PDB file of C-alpha atoms in Angstrom:
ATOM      1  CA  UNK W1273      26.391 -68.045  79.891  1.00 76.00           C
ATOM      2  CA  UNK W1274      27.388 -70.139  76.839  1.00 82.00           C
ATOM      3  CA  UNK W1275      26.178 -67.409  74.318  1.00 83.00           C
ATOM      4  CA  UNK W1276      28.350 -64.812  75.935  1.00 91.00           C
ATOM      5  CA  UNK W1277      30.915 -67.309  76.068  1.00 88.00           C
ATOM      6  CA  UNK W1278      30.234 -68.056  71.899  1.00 90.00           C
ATOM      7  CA  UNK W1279      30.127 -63.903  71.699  1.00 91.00           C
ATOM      8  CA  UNK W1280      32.993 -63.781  73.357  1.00 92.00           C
ATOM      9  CA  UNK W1281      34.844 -66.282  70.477  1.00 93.00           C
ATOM     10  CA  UNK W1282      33.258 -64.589  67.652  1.00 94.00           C
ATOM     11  CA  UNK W1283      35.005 -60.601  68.827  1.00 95.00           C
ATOM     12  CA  UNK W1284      37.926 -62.524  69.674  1.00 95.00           C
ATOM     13  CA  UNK W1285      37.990 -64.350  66.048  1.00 96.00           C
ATOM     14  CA  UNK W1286      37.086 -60.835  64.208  1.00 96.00           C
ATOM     15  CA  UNK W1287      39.646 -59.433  66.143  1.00 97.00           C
ATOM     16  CA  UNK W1288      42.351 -61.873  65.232  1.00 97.00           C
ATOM     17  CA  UNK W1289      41.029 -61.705  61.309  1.00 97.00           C
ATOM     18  CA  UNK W1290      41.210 -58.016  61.338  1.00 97.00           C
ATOM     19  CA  UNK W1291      44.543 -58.210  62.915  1.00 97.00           C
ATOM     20  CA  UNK W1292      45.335 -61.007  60.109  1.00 97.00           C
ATOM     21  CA  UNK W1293      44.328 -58.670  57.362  1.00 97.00           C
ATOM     22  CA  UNK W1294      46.216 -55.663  58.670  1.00 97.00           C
ATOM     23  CA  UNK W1295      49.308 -58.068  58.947  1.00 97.00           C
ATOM     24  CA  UNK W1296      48.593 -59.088  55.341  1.00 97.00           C
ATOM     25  CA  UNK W1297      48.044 -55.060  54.171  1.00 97.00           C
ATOM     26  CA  UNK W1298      51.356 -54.203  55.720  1.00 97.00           C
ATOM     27  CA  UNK W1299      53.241 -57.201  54.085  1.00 98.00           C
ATOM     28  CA  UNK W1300      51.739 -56.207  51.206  1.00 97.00           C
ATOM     29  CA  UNK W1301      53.185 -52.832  50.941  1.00 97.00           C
ATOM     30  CA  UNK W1302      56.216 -53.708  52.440  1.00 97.00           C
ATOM     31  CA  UNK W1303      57.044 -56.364  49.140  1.00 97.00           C
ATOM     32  CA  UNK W1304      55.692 -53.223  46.770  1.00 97.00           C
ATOM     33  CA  UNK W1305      58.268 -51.230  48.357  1.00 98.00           C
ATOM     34  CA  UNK W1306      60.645 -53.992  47.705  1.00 98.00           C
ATOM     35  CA  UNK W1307      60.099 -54.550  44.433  1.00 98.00           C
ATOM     36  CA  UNK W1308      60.233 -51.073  43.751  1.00 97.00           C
ATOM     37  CA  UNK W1309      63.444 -50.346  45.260  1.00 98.00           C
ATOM     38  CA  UNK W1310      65.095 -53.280  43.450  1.00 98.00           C
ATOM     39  CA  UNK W1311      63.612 -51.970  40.421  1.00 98.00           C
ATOM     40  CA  UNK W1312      65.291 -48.680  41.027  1.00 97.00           C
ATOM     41  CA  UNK W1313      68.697 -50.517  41.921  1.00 97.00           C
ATOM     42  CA  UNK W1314      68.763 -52.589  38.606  1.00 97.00           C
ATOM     43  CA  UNK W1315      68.206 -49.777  36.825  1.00 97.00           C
ATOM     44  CA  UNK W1316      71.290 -47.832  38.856  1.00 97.00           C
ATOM     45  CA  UNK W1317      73.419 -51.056  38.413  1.00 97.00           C
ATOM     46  CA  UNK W1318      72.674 -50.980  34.441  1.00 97.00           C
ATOM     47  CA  UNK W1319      73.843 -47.483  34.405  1.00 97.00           C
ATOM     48  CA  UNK W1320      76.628 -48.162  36.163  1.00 97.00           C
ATOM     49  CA  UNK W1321      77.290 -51.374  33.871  1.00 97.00           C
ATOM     50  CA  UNK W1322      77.105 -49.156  30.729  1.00 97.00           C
ATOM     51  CA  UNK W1323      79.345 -46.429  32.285  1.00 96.00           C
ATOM     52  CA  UNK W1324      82.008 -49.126  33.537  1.00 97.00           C
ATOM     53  CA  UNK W1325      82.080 -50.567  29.844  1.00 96.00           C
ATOM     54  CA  UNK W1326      82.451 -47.196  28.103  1.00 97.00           C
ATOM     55  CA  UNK W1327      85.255 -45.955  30.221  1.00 97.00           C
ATOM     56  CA  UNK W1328      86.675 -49.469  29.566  1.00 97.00           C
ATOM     57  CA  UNK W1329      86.159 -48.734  26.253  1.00 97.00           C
ATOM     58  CA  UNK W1330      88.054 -45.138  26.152  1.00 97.00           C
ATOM     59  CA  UNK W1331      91.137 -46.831  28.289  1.00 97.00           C
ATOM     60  CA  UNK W1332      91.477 -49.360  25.493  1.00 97.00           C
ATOM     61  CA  UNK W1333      91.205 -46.676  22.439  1.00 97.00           C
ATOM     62  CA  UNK W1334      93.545 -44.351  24.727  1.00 98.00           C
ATOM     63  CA  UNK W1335      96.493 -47.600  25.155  1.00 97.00           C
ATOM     64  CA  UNK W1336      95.823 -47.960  21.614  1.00 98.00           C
ATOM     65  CA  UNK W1337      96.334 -44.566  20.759  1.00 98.00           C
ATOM     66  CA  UNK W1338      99.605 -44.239  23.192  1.00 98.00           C
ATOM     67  CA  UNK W1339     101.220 -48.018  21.261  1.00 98.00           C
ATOM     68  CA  UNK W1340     100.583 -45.721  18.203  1.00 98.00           C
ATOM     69  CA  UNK W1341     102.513 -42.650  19.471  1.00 98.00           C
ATOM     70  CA  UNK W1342     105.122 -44.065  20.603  1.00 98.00           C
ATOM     71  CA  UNK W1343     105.906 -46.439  17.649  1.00 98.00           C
ATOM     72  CA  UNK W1344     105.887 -43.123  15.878  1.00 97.00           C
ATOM     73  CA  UNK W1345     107.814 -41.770  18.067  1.00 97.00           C
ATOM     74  CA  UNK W1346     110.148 -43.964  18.217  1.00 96.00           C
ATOM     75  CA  UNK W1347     110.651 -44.129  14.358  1.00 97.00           C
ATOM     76  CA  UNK W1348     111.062 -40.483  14.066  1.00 96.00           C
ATOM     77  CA  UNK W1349     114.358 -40.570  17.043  1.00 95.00           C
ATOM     78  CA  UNK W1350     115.710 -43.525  14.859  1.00 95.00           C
ATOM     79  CA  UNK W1351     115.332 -41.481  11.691  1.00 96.00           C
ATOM     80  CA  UNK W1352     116.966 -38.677  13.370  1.00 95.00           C
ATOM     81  CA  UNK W1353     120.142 -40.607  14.714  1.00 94.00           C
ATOM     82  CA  UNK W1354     120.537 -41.854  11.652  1.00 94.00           C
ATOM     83  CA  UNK W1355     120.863 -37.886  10.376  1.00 93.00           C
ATOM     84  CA  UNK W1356     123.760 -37.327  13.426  1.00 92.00           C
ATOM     85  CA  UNK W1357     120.552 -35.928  15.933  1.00 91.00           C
ATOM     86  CA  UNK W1358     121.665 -36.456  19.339  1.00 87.00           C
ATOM     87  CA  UNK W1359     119.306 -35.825  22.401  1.00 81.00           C
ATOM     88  CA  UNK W1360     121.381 -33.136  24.417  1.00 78.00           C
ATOM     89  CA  UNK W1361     119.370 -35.020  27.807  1.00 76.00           C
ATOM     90  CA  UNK W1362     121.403 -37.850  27.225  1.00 63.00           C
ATOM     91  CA  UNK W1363     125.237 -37.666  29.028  1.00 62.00           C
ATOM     92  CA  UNK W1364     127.895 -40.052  27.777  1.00 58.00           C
ATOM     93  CA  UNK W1365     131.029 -40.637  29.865  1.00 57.00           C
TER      94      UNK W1365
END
């Protein structure tokens, strides 16, 4: 009776180990997965990074470029008053 009983502990404590190391094999994979996807989203977030700063980039050339234009512009309408232009949109009272 007290050797089944001792068989009976030793297939219950295989049991539990193999359960144990299936646990452990699943948890395993499951952090590889993990690790993989936030690999995948660092690398997204980078891009994204990189995209953000070169679009900031372009706005910053393009408000540059507009300052410009208009400075120009605006030189050009003085220089023109000064010659008697008048802008035919404008109506004086």
């Amino acid at each position: 009776m007290e050797k089944q009983f001792v068989d009976l502990l030793n297939e219950e404590l295989k049991l539990q180990q193999i359960v144990a190391e299936e646990h452990s094999h699943h948890m395993n994979a499951t952090l590889v997965e993990a690790k993989r996807q936030a690999t995948q989203y660092q690398r997204e977030a980078e891009k994204c990074n990189a995209a953000t700063e070169t679009c900031e980039e372009a706005r910053e050339r393009s408000e540059a470029a507009i300052s410009k234009e208009k400075k120009l512009t605006s030189l050009w309408e003085q220089r023109a008053r000064q010659l008697g232009w008048q802008d035919s949109r404008v109506k004086t009272i």
